[in-house]
GROMACS .gro file of C-alpha atoms in nm:
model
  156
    1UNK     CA    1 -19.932  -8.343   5.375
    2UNK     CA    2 -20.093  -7.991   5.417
    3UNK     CA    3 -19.902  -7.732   5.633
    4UNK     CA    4 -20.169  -7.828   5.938
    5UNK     CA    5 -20.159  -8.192   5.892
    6UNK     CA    6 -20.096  -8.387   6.235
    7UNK     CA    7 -19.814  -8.630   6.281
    8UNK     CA    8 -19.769  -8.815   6.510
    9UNK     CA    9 -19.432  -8.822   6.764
   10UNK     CA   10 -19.399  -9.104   6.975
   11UNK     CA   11 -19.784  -9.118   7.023
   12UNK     CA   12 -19.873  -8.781   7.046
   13UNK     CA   13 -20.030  -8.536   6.812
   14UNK     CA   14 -19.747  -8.243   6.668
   15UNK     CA   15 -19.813  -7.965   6.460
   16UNK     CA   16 -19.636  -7.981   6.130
   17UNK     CA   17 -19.586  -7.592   6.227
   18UNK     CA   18 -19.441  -7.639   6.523
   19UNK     CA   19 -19.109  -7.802   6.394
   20UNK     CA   20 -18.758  -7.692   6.529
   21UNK     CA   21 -18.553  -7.399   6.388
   22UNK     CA   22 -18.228  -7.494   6.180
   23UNK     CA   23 -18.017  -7.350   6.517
   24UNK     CA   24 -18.230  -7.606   6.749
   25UNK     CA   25 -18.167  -7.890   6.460
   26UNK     CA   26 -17.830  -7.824   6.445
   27UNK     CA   27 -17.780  -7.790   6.847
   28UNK     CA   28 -17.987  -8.111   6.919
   29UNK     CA   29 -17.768  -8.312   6.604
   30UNK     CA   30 -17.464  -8.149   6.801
   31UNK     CA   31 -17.539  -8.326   7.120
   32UNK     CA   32 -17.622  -8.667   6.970
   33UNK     CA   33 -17.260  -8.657   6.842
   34UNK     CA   34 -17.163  -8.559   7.185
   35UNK     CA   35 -17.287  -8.812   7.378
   36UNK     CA   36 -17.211  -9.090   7.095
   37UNK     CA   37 -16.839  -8.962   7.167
   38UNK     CA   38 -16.903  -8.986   7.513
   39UNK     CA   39 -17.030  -9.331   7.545
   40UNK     CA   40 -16.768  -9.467   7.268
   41UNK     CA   41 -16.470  -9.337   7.418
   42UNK     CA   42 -16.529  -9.079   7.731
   43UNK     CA   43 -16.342  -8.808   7.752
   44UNK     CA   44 -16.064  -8.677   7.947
   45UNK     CA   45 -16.050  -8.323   8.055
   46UNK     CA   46 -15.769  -8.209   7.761
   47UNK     CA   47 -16.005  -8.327   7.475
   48UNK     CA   48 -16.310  -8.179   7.628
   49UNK     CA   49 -16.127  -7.853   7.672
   50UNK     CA   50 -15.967  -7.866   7.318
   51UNK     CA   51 -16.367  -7.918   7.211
   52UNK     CA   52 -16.471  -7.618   7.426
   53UNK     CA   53 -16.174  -7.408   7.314
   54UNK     CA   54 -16.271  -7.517   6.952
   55UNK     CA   55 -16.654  -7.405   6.942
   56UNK     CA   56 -16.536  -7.092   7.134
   57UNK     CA   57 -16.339  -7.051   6.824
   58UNK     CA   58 -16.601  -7.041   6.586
   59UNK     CA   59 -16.751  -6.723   6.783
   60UNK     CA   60 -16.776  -6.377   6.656
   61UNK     CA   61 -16.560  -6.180   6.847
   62UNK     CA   62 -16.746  -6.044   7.121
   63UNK     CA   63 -16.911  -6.400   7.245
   64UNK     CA   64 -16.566  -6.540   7.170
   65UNK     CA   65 -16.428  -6.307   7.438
   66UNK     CA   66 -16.687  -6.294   7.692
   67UNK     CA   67 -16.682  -6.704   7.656
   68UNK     CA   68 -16.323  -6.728   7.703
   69UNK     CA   69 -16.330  -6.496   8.005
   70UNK     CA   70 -16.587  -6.717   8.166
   71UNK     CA   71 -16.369  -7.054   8.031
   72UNK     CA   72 -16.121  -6.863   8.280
   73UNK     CA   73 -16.298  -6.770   8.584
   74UNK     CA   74 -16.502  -7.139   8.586
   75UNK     CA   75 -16.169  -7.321   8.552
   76UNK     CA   76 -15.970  -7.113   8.770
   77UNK     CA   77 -16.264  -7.079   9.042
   78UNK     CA   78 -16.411  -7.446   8.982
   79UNK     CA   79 -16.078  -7.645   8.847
   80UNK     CA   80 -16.294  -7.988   8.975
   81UNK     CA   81 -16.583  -7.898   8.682
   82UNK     CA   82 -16.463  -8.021   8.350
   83UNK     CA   83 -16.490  -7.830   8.085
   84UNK     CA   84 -16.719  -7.981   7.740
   85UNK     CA   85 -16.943  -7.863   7.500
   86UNK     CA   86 -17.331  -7.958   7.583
   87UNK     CA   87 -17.540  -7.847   7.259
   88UNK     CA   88 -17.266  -7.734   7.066
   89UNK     CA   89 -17.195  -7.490   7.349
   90UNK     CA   90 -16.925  -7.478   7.615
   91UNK     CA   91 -17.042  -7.642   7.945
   92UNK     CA   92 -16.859  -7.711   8.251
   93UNK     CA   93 -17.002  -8.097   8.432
   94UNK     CA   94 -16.935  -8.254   8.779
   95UNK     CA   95 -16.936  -8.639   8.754
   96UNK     CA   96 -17.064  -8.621   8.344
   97UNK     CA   97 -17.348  -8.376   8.406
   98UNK     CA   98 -17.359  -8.009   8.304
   99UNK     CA   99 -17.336  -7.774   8.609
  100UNK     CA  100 -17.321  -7.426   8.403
  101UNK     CA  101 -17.309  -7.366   8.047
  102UNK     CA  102 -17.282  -7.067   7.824
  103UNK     CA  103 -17.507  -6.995   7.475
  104UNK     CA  104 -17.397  -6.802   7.210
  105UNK     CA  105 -17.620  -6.514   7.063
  106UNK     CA  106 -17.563  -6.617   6.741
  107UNK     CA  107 -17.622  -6.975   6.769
  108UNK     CA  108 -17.969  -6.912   6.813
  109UNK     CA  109 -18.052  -6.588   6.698
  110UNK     CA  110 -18.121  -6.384   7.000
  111UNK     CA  111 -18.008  -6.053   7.129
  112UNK     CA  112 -17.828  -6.129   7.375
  113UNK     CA  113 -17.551  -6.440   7.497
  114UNK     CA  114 -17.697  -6.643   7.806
  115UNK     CA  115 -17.458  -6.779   8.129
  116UNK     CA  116 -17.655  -7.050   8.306
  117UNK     CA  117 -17.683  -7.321   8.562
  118UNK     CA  118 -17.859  -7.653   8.546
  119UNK     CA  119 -18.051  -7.837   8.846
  120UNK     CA  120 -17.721  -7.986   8.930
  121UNK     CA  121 -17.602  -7.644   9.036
  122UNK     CA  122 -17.676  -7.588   9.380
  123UNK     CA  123 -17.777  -7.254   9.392
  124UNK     CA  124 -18.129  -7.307   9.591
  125UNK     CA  125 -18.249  -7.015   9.754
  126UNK     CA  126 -18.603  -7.053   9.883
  127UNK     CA  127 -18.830  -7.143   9.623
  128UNK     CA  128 -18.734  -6.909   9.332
  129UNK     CA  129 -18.400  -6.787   9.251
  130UNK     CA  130 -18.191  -6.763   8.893
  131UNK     CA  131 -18.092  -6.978   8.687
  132UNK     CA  132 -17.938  -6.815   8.376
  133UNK     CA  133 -17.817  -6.485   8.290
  134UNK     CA  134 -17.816  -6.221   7.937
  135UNK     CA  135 -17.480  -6.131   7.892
  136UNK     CA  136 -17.424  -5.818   7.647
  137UNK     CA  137 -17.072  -5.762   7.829
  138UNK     CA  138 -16.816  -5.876   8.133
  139UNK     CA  139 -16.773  -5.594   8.401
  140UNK     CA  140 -16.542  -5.646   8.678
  141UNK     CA  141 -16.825  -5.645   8.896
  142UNK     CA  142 -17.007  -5.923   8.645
  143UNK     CA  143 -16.740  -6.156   8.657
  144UNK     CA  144 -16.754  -6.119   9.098
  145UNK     CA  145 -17.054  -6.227   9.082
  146UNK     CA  146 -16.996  -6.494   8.807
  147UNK     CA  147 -16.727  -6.635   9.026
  148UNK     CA  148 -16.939  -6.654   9.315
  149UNK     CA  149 -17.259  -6.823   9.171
  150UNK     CA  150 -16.996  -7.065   9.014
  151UNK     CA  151 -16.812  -7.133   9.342
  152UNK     CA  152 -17.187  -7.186   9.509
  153UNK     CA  153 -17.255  -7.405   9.228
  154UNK     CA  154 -17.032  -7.661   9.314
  155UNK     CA  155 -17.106  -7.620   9.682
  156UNK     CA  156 -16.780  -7.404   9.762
   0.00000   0.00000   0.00000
């Protein structure tokens, strides 16, 4: 099949150019074995921790501090999110869905590491406000505000 064939996805027409990247492969095969895990066994909140602690692990050094400094302030400012990995990334979820959620630079080849929130955070202010952050570093002043998006979050 030439490089500008069509195949066709569930009924509609793809690109054979517009496939995912190896990091968006890997992340989406990540959370299939999530969620297999999930439904099989569940999880309580040591092994999702262990899990969390374990891909924070596998960071280079300066996403593997700034994502254990935010594994602190969410569990110490949100102790009723647990903590999990969502993607292959640590996550923090309220009733089994993901609240907030931090992405590694590396994992997907940008410049920068990304803190966000999902629609179950409740964060609504008007009809536009923030949903995920770049993080190049944690300031005192950074990890304020982290805290208090987090506590919001969870309606605190």
């Amino acid at each position: 099949m030439s490089p500008t064939a069509k195949k066709t996805v569930r009924g509609s027409a793809k690109t054979a150019d517009t496939t995912f990247t190896a990091e968006e492969k890997a992340a989406m095969k990540a959370r299939a074995q999530e969620m297999k895990a999930e439904a099989c066994a569940g999880k309580d909140r040591a092994a999702g921790e262990r899990e969390l602690l374990a891909k924070i692990g596998e960071m280079p050094a300066p996403e593997r501090a700034m994502a254990r400094r935010l594994h602190d302030l969410i569990t110490a400012s949100a102790p009723m999110l647990m903590p999990k990995t969502w993607y292959g990334m640590p996550a923090y979820a309220r009733d089994g869905k993901v609240v907030c959620f931090f992405q590694s630079a590396r994992k997907f080849n940008t410049r920068y590491a990304t803190f966000g929130f999902s629609d179950q955070a409740m964060l609504d202010d008007g009809d536009l406000w923030p949903t995920a952050f770049a993080l190049k570093a944690l300031s005192a002043a950074d990890e304020a505000k982290i805290v208090a998006l987090v506590k919001k979050a969870v309606g605190g």
